Short mmCIF file of C-alpha atoms in Angstrom, two decimals:
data_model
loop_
_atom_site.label_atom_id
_atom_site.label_comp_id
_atom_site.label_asym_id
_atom_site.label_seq_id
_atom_site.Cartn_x
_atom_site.Cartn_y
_atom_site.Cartn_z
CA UNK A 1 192.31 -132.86 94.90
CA UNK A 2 190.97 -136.00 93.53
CA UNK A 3 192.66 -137.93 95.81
CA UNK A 4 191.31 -135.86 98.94
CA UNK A 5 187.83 -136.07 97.47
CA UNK A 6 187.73 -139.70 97.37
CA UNK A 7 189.32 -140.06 101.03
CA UNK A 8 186.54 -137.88 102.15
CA UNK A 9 184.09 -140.17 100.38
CA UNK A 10 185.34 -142.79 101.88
CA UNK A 11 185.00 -141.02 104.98
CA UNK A 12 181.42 -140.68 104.80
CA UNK A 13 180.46 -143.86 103.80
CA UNK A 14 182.09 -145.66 106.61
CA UNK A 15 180.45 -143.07 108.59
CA UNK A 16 177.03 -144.41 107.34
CA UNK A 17 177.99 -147.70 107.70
CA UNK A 18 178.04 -147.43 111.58
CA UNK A 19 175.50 -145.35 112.25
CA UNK A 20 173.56 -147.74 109.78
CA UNK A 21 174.90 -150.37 113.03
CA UNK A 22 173.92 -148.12 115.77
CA UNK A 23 170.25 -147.78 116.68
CA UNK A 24 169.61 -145.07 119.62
CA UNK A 25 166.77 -146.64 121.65
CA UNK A 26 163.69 -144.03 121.85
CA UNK A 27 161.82 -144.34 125.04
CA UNK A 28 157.95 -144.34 124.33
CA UNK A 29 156.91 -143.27 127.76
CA UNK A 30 157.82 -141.29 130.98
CA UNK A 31 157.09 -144.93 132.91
CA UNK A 32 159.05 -146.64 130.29
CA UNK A 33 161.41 -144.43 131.09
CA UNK A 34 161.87 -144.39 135.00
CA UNK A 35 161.73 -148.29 134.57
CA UNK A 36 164.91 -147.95 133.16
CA UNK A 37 166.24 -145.71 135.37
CA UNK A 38 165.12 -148.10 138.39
CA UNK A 39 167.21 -151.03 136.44
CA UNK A 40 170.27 -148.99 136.92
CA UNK A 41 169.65 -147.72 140.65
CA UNK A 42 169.07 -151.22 141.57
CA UNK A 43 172.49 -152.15 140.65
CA UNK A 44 173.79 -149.78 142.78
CA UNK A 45 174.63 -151.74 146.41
CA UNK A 46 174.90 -148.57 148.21
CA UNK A 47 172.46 -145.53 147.42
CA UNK A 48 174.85 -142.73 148.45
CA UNK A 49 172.12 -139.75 147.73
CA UNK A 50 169.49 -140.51 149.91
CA UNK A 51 167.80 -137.26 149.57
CA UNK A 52 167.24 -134.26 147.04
CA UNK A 53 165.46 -130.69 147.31
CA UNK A 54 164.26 -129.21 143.60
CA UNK A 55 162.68 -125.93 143.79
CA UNK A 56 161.38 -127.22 140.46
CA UNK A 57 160.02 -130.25 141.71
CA UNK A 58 159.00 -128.11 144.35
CA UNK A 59 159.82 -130.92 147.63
CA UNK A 60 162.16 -133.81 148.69
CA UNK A 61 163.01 -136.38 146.36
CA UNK A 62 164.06 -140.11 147.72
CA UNK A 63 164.53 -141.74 144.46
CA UNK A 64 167.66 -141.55 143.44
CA UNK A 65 166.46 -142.33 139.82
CA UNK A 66 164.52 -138.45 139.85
CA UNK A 67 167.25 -136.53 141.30
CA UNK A 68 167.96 -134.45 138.22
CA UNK A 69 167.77 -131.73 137.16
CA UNK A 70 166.35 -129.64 133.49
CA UNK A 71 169.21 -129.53 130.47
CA UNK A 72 168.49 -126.31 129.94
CA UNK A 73 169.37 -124.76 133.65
CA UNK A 74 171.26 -122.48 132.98
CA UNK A 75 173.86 -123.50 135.73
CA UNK A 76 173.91 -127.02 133.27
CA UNK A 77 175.19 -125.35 130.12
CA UNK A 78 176.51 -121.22 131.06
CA UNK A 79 177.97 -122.69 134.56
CA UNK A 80 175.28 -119.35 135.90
CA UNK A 81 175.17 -120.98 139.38
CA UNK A 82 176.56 -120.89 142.61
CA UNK A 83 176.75 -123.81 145.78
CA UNK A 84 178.11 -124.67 149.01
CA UNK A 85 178.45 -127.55 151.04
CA UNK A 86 178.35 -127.94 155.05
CA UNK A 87 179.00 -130.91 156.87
CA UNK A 88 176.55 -133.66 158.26
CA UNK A 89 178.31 -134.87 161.13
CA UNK A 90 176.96 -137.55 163.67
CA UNK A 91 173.48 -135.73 163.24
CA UNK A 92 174.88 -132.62 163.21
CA UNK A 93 175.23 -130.04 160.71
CA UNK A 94 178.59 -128.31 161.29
CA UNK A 95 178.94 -124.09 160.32
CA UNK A 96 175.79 -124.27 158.88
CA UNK A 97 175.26 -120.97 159.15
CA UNK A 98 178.59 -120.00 158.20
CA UNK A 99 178.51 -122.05 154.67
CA UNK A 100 174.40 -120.58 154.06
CA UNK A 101 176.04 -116.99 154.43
CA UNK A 102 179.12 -117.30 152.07
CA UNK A 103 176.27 -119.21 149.65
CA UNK A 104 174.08 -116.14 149.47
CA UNK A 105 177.30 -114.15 149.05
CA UNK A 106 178.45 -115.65 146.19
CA UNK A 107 174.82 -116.04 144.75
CA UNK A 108 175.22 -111.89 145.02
CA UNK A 109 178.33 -111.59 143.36
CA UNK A 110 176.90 -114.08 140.26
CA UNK A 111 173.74 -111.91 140.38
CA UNK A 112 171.24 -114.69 141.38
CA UNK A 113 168.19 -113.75 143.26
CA UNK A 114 167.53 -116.92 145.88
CA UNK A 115 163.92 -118.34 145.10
CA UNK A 116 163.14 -118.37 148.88
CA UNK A 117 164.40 -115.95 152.07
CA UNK A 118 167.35 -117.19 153.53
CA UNK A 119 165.02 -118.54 156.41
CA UNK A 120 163.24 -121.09 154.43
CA UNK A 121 166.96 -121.85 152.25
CA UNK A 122 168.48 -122.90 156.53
CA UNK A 123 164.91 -124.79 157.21
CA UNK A 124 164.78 -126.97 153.65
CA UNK A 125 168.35 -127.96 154.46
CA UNK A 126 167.28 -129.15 158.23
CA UNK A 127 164.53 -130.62 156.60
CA UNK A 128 165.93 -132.74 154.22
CA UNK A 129 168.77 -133.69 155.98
CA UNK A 130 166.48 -135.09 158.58
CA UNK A 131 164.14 -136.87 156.52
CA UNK A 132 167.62 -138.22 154.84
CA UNK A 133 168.24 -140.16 157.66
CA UNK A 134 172.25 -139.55 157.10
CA UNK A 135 174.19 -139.61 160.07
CA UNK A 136 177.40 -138.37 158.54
CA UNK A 137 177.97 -136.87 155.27
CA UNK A 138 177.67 -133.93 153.44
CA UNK A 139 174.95 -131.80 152.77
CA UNK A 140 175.51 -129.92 148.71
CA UNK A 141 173.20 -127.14 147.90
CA UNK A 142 173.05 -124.80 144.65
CA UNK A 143 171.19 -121.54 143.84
CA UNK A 144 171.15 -121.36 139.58
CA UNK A 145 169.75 -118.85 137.44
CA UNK A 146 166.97 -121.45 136.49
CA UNK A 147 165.60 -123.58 133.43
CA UNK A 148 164.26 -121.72 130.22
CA UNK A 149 166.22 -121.63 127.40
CA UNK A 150 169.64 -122.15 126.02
CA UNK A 151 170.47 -118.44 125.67
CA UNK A 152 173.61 -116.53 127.68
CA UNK A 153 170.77 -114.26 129.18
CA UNK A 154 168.95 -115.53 131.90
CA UNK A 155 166.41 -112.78 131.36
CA UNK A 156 164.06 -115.50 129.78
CA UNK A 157 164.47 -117.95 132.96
CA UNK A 158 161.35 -118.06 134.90
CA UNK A 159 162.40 -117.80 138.25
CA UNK A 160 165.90 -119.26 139.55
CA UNK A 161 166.04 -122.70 141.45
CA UNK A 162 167.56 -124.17 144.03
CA UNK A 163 168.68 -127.49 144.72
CA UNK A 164 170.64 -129.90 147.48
CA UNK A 165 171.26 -133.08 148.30
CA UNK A 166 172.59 -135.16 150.87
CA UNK A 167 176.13 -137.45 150.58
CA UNK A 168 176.31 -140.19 152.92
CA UNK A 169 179.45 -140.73 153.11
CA UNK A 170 182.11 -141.86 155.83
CA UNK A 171 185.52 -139.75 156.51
CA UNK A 172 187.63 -139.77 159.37
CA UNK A 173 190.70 -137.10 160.40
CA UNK A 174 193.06 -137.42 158.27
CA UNK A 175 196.61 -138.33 159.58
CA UNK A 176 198.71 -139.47 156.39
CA UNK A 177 201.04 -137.15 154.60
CA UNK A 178 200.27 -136.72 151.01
CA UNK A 179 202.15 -135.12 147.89
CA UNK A 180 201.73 -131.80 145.72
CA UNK A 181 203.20 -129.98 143.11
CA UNK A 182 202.69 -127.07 141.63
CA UNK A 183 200.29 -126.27 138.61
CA UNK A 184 200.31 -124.59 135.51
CA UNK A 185 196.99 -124.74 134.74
CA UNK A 186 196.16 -120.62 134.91
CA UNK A 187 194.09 -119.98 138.16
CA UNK A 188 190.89 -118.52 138.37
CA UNK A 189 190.54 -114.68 138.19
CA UNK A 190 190.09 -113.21 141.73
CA UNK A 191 186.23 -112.00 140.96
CA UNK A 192 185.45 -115.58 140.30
CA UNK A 193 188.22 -117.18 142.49
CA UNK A 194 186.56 -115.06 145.25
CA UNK A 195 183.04 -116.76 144.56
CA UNK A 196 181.73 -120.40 145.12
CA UNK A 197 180.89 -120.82 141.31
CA UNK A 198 179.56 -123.88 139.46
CA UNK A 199 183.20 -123.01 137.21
CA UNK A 200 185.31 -125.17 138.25
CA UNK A 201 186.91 -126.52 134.56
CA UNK A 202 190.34 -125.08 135.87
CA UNK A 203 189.71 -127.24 139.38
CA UNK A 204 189.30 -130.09 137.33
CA UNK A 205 192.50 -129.79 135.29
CA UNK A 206 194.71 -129.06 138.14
CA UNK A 207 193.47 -132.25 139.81
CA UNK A 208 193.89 -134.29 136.62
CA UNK A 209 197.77 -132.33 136.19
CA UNK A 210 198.28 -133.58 139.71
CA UNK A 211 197.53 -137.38 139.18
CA UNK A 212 199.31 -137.53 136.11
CA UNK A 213 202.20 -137.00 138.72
CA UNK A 214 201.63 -139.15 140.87
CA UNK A 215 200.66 -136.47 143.51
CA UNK A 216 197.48 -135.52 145.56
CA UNK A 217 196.29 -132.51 144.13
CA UNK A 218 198.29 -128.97 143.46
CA UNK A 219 198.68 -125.80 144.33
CA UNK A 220 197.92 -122.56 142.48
CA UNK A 221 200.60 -119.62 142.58
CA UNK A 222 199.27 -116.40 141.65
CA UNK A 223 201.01 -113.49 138.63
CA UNK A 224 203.23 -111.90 141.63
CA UNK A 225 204.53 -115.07 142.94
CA UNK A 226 202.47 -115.54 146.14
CA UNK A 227 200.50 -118.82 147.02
CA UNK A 228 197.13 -118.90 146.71
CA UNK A 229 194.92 -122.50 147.66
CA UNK A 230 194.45 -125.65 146.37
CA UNK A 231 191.76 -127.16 143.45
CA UNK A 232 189.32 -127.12 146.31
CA UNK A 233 190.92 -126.12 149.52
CA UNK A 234 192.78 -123.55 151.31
CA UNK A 235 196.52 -124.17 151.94
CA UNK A 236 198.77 -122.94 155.55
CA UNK A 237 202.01 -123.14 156.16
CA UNK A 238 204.10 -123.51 159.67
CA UNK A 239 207.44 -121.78 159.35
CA UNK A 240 210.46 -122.50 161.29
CA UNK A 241 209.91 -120.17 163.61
CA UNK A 242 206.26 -121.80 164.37
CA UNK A 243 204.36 -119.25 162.87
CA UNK A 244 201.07 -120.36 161.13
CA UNK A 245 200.48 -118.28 158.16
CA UNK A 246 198.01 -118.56 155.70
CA UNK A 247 197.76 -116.43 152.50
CA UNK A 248 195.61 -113.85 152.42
CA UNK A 249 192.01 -113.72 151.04
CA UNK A 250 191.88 -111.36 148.84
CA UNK A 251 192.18 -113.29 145.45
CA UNK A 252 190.71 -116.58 146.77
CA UNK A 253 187.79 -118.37 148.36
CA UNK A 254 187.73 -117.60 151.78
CA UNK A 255 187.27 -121.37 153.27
CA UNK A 256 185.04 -121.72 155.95
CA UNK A 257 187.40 -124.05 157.44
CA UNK A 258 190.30 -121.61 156.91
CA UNK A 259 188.73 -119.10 159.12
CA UNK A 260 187.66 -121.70 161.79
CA UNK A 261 191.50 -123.03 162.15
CA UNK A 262 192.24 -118.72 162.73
CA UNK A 263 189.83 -118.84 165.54
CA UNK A 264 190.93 -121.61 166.64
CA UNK A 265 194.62 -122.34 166.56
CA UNK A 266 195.63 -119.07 169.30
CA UNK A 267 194.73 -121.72 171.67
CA UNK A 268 198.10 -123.23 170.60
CA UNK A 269 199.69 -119.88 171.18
CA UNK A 270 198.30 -119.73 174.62
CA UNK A 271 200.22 -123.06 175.08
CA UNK A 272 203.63 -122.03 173.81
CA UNK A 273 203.03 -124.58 170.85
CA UNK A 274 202.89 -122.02 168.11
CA UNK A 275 204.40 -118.51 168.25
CA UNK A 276 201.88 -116.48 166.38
CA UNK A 277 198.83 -117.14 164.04
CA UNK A 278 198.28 -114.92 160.79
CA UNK A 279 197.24 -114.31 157.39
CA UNK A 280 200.17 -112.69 155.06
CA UNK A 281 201.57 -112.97 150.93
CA UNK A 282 203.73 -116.13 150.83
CA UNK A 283 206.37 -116.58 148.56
CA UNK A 284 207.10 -120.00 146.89
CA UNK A 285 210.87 -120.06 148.33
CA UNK A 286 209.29 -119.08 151.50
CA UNK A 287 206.70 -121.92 151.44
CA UNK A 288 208.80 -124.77 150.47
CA UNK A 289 211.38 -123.93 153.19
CA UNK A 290 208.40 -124.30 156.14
CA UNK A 291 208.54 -126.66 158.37
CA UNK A 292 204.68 -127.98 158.00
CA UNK A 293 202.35 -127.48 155.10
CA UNK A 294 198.64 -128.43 154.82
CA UNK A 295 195.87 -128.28 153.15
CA UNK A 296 192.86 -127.05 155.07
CA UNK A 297 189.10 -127.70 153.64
CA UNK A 298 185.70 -129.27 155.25
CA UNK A 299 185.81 -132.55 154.99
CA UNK A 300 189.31 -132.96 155.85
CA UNK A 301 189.48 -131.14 158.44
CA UNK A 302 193.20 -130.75 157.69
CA UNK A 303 195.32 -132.70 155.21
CA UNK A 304 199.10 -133.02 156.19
CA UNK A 305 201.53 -132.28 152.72
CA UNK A 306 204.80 -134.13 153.35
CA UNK A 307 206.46 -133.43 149.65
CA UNK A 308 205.99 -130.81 146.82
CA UNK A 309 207.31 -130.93 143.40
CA UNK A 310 209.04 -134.06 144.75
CA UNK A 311 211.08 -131.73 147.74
CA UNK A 312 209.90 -132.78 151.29
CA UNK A 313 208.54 -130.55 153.28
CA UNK A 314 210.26 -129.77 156.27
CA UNK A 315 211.53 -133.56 157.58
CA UNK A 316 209.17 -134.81 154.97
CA UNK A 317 207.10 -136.28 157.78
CA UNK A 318 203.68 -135.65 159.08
CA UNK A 319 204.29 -132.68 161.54
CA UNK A 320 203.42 -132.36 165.04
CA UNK A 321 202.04 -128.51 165.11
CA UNK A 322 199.81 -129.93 161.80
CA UNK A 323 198.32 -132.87 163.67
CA UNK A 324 197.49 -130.50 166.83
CA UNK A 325 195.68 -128.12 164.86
CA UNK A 326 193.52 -130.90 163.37
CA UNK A 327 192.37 -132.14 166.62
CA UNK A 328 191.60 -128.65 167.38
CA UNK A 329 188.65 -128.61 164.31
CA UNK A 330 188.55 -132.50 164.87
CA UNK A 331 187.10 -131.51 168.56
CA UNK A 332 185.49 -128.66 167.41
CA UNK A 333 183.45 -131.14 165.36
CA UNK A 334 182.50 -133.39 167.33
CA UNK A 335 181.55 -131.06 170.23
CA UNK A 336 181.62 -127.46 169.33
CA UNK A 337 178.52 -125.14 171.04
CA UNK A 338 176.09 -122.86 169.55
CA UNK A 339 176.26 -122.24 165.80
CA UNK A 340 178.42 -124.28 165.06
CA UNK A 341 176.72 -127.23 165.41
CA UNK A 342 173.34 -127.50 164.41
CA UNK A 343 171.04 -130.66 165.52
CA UNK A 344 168.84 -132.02 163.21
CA UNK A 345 165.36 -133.20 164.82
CA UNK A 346 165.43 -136.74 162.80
CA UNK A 347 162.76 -138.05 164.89
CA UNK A 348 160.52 -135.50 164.72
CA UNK A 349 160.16 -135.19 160.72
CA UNK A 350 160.89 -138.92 160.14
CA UNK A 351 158.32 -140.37 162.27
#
């Protein structure tokens, strides 16, 4: 006992010693403040946020060094908050519409009440996307329950908030085959799974499990056996027979992507290039004996998998059907119609 007691003396003083070393600077002003925060944005040779909404603020921010938001949101420490993200392509917002709706869905399933109508949400989005200046990127917006305190209710939040910002950031299709495996990090319960939550610890870890490996990302296989999606993206599978199949929905986020390729791809059918189109359960035997696997998310469009848990898939090369369907949501991109494609008037709010 005397020994312990001496180690943890020991313990303490050393302890004193450095924090006796380490002096926390304490800022005497907000200006002395966003000074330093200009110091550090100035380093920065590209500014990839070039624009931020903040209910709280109230309007656009341009300065990178104010986009932030209060520590005690309640989406910041309880992960109470819900987002989406839609694509800013060539001045173009693609499936707008489509990512706005599943947002307010999942807002409703984490019992959030949006701030503003869904009208003014689609028109601060156009806005600031515009006034952004970003030709292609992507365009990240949140509903939380709101600053107030640091309790699990948000009862004492104000009002909730809502926030977005704008990515500039470059992609192109993607045409190289990458690896998988598969995780063991436990997937998400379907009530959450099912949701666009801030929650994405497990999303994180699977990633992280993935690169240890040497591999892409993973995939997540559900308590009966059946695949479900990747970290951040919905998987599909081409079987021998040219079927596409993707698993069903009903325990996972339905990807606006996903859907898209199922509208699109019976044009390959209508060609002879693929037999059928469908969702269905999916066995892990049954998926690693397809012919083409791929991941299948927004900013891909598509992802080609070539190997998982070091097997290849099918020849273990990029696959033909896999590339076709890409420059189906490739095109559909670029020059879809209607709602798909939204313009922004950059001109009009810039000038």
């Amino acid at each position: 006992m005397e020994h312990q007691k001496s180690d943890e003396i020991v313990a303490l003083e050393v302890e004193k010693e450095v924090c006796s070393e380490f002096k926390a600077h304490v800022f005497s002003s907000s200006a002395e403040l966003l000074e330093r925060l200009h110091e550090k944005w100035s380093s920065v040779k590209k500014q990839s946020y070039p624009a931020m909404y903040s209910s709280v603020y109230g309007g656009i921010v341009l300065d990178p060094a104010m986009m932030v938001i209060p520590i005690d949101d309640h989406m910041v420490h309880r992960g109470h908050g819900v987002f989406d993200t839609s694509i800013i392509f060539y001045g173009y917002l693609y499936e707008l519409d489509v990512h706005l709706d599943r947002f307010l869905r999942s807002a409703s399933k984490a019992r959030i009440s949006s701030p503003f109508p869904r009208s003014t949400l689609r028109s601060i989005l156009i806005q600031m996307t515009a006034v952004s200046k970003c030709k292609k990127g992507t365009l990240r917006f949140w509903l939380s329950a709101g600053p107030g305190n640091f309790l699990l209710s948000p009862a004492g939040c104000p009002t909730s908030a809502f926030y977005a910002v704008v990515i500039d950031d470059d992609f192109s299709q993607c045409k190289e085959g990458v690896k998988v495996i598969t995780s063991t990090i436990p997937m998400k319960a379907p009530e959450f799974a099912t949701m666009k939550n801030v929650n994405y610890l497990p999303n994180v870890l699977s990633v992280m499990e993935a690169e240890d490996k040497g591999a892409f990302a993973s995939i997540w296989v559900d308590d009966e056996g059946y695949i479900a999606e990747g970290p951040n993206v919905n998987v599909a599978f081409i079987t021998q027979d040219k079927e596409l199949i993707l698993p069903f929905f009903d325990k996972i986020l339905r990807g606006c992507t996903a859907l898209r390729l199922l509208q699109l791809a019976p044009k390959l059918v209508k060609q002879g290039r693929l037999k059928s189109v469908k969702t269905a359960n999916v066995t892990v035997q049954e998926a690693k004996r397809a012919a083409e696997m791929m991941f299948v998310g927004s900013t891909l469009p598509l992802l080609p998998i070539i190997m998982w848990d070091e097997q290849p898939i099918g020849d273990g090369k990029v696959g033909e059907l896999t590339m076709a369907l890409s420059d189906l949501l490739w095109e559909d991109m670029v020059a879809g119609v209607g709602m798909q494609r939204i313009p922004v008037p950059y001109e009009k709010l810039t000038s």
